[in-house]
Amino acid sequence: MTTDQLDTIRLDAVALVTRLALRLRTERPTEPMRDGTRLALLLRFSEARCGYGTARAEHAERAARDLAPRVDRDITRGEYALLLDQVIGGAR
């Protein structure tokens, strides 16, 4: 992969995680966060941004999954959004 392609994937991943954080913060922030929610939303957002079934969407989704930590404890959607904000801040 070229440097430009890697830069695009990184920008896409940060955009996906940013959108995920916004969604979780604004929709039912006090409800429990589940790892399945993380995965489903990142897939949906990657396809919306990069196109359904494209290599770019696949790479962006994978990079975003690597950025957004797994949900492996009890945490609300809003609390998880705060964690994502920290991740995004470090990825910029």
PDB file of C-alpha atoms in Angstrom:
ATOM      1  CA  MET A   1       0.000   0.000   0.000  1.00  0.00           C
ATOM      2  CA  THR A   2       1.158   3.505  -0.723  1.00  0.00           C
ATOM      3  CA  THR A   3       1.626   6.201   1.887  1.00  0.00           C
ATOM      4  CA  ASP A   4      -1.371   8.059   0.453  1.00  0.00           C
ATOM      5  CA  GLN A   5      -3.560   4.971   0.798  1.00  0.00           C
ATOM      6  CA  LEU A   6      -2.433   4.448   4.392  1.00  0.00           C
ATOM      7  CA  ASP A   7      -3.134   8.107   5.163  1.00  0.00           C
ATOM      8  CA  THR A   8      -6.621   7.760   3.687  1.00  0.00           C
ATOM      9  CA  ILE A   9      -7.309   4.657   5.774  1.00  0.00           C
ATOM     10  CA  ARG A  10      -6.126   6.456   8.911  1.00  0.00           C
ATOM     11  CA  LEU A  11      -8.312   9.496   8.179  1.00  0.00           C
ATOM     12  CA  ASP A  12     -11.293   7.241   7.459  1.00  0.00           C
ATOM     13  CA  ALA A  13     -10.751   5.314  10.713  1.00  0.00           C
ATOM     14  CA  VAL A  14     -10.579   8.481  12.801  1.00  0.00           C
ATOM     15  CA  ALA A  15     -13.730   9.773  11.091  1.00  0.00           C
ATOM     16  CA  LEU A  16     -15.548   6.502  11.820  1.00  0.00           C
ATOM     17  CA  VAL A  17     -14.562   6.507  15.489  1.00  0.00           C
ATOM     18  CA  THR A  18     -15.533  10.181  15.751  1.00  0.00           C
ATOM     19  CA  ARG A  19     -18.954   9.404  14.287  1.00  0.00           C
ATOM     20  CA  LEU A  20     -19.329   6.425  16.647  1.00  0.00           C
ATOM     21  CA  ALA A  21     -18.556   8.605  19.680  1.00  0.00           C
ATOM     22  CA  LEU A  22     -21.072  11.225  18.565  1.00  0.00           C
ATOM     23  CA  ARG A  23     -23.770   8.616  18.030  1.00  0.00           C
ATOM     24  CA  LEU A  24     -23.240   7.010  21.431  1.00  0.00           C
ATOM     25  CA  ARG A  25     -23.133  10.372  23.188  1.00  0.00           C
ATOM     26  CA  THR A  26     -26.376  11.604  21.623  1.00  0.00           C
ATOM     27  CA  GLU A  27     -28.478   8.423  21.435  1.00  0.00           C
ATOM     28  CA  ARG A  28     -29.285   6.665  24.709  1.00  0.00           C
ATOM     29  CA  PRO A  29     -26.006   7.584  26.457  1.00  0.00           C
ATOM     30  CA  THR A  30     -27.065   6.021  29.770  1.00  0.00           C
ATOM     31  CA  GLU A  31     -27.806   2.588  28.324  1.00  0.00           C
ATOM     32  CA  PRO A  32     -25.241  -0.225  28.404  1.00  0.00           C
ATOM     33  CA  MET A  33     -22.651  -0.378  25.664  1.00  0.00           C
ATOM     34  CA  ARG A  34     -22.122  -3.716  23.963  1.00  0.00           C
ATOM     35  CA  ASP A  35     -19.269  -4.843  21.762  1.00  0.00           C
ATOM     36  CA  GLY A  36     -21.777  -5.934  19.129  1.00  0.00           C
ATOM     37  CA  THR A  37     -22.991  -2.337  18.955  1.00  0.00           C
ATOM     38  CA  ARG A  38     -19.427  -1.144  18.347  1.00  0.00           C
ATOM     39  CA  LEU A  39     -18.930  -3.636  15.534  1.00  0.00           C
ATOM     40  CA  ALA A  40     -22.305  -3.075  13.880  1.00  0.00           C
ATOM     41  CA  LEU A  41     -22.039   0.705  13.876  1.00  0.00           C
ATOM     42  CA  LEU A  42     -18.466   0.729  12.585  1.00  0.00           C
ATOM     43  CA  LEU A  43     -19.515  -1.549   9.720  1.00  0.00           C
ATOM     44  CA  ARG A  44     -22.500   0.666   8.894  1.00  0.00           C
ATOM     45  CA  PHE A  45     -20.464   3.868   9.080  1.00  0.00           C
ATOM     46  CA  SER A  46     -17.599   2.470   6.987  1.00  0.00           C
ATOM     47  CA  GLU A  47     -19.990   1.426   4.233  1.00  0.00           C
ATOM     48  CA  ALA A  48     -21.722   4.814   4.309  1.00  0.00           C
ATOM     49  CA  ARG A  49     -18.400   6.643   4.073  1.00  0.00           C
ATOM     50  CA  CYS A  50     -16.467   4.388   1.693  1.00  0.00           C
ATOM     51  CA  GLY A  51     -19.057   2.389  -0.226  1.00  0.00           C
ATOM     52  CA  TYR A  52     -20.694  -0.974   0.298  1.00  0.00           C
ATOM     53  CA  GLY A  53     -18.345  -3.903  -0.217  1.00  0.00           C
ATOM     54  CA  THR A  54     -15.335  -1.814  -1.229  1.00  0.00           C
ATOM     55  CA  ALA A  55     -11.772  -2.545  -0.214  1.00  0.00           C
ATOM     56  CA  ARG A  56     -11.543   0.975   1.199  1.00  0.00           C
ATOM     57  CA  ALA A  57     -14.552   0.315   3.470  1.00  0.00           C
ATOM     58  CA  GLU A  58     -13.020  -2.956   4.646  1.00  0.00           C
ATOM     59  CA  HIS A  59      -9.672  -1.338   5.430  1.00  0.00           C
ATOM     60  CA  ALA A  60     -11.319   1.635   7.157  1.00  0.00           C
ATOM     61  CA  GLU A  61     -13.545  -0.600   9.270  1.00  0.00           C
ATOM     62  CA  ARG A  62     -10.607  -2.765  10.311  1.00  0.00           C
ATOM     63  CA  ALA A  63      -8.517   0.286  11.245  1.00  0.00           C
ATOM     64  CA  ALA A  64     -11.446   1.782  13.190  1.00  0.00           C
ATOM     65  CA  ARG A  65     -11.943  -1.504  15.073  1.00  0.00           C
ATOM     66  CA  ASP A  66      -8.268  -1.364  16.009  1.00  0.00           C
ATOM     67  CA  LEU A  67      -8.697   2.219  17.291  1.00  0.00           C
ATOM     68  CA  ALA A  68     -11.926   1.659  19.201  1.00  0.00           C
ATOM     69  CA  PRO A  69     -11.223  -0.635  22.167  1.00  0.00           C
ATOM     70  CA  ARG A  70     -13.300  -3.758  22.683  1.00  0.00           C
ATOM     71  CA  VAL A  71     -16.140  -3.453  25.165  1.00  0.00           C
ATOM     72  CA  ASP A  72     -15.172  -6.017  27.772  1.00  0.00           C
ATOM     73  CA  ARG A  73     -16.719  -4.566  30.937  1.00  0.00           C
ATOM     74  CA  ASP A  74     -19.905  -2.882  32.095  1.00  0.00           C
ATOM     75  CA  ILE A  75     -19.914   0.631  30.679  1.00  0.00           C
ATOM     76  CA  THR A  76     -22.561   3.002  29.369  1.00  0.00           C
ATOM     77  CA  ARG A  77     -22.659   4.267  25.818  1.00  0.00           C
ATOM     78  CA  GLY A  78     -21.797   7.765  27.053  1.00  0.00           C
ATOM     79  CA  GLU A  79     -18.817   6.533  29.078  1.00  0.00           C
ATOM     80  CA  TYR A  80     -17.561   4.606  26.083  1.00  0.00           C
ATOM     81  CA  ALA A  81     -17.916   7.750  23.961  1.00  0.00           C
ATOM     82  CA  LEU A  82     -15.571   9.493  26.421  1.00  0.00           C
ATOM     83  CA  LEU A  83     -13.024   6.704  25.947  1.00  0.00           C
ATOM     84  CA  LEU A  84     -13.323   7.125  22.196  1.00  0.00           C
ATOM     85  CA  ASP A  85     -12.722  10.865  22.559  1.00  0.00           C
ATOM     86  CA  GLN A  86      -9.396  10.048  24.244  1.00  0.00           C
ATOM     87  CA  VAL A  87      -8.494   7.596  21.476  1.00  0.00           C
ATOM     88  CA  ILE A  88      -9.370  10.129  18.786  1.00  0.00           C
ATOM     89  CA  GLY A  89      -7.315  12.807  20.509  1.00  0.00           C
ATOM     90  CA  GLY A  90      -4.275  10.538  20.425  1.00  0.00           C
ATOM     91  CA  ALA A  91      -4.843   9.512  16.808  1.00  0.00           C
ATOM     92  CA  ARG A  92      -4.863  13.004  15.349  1.00  0.00           C
TER      93      ARG A  92
END
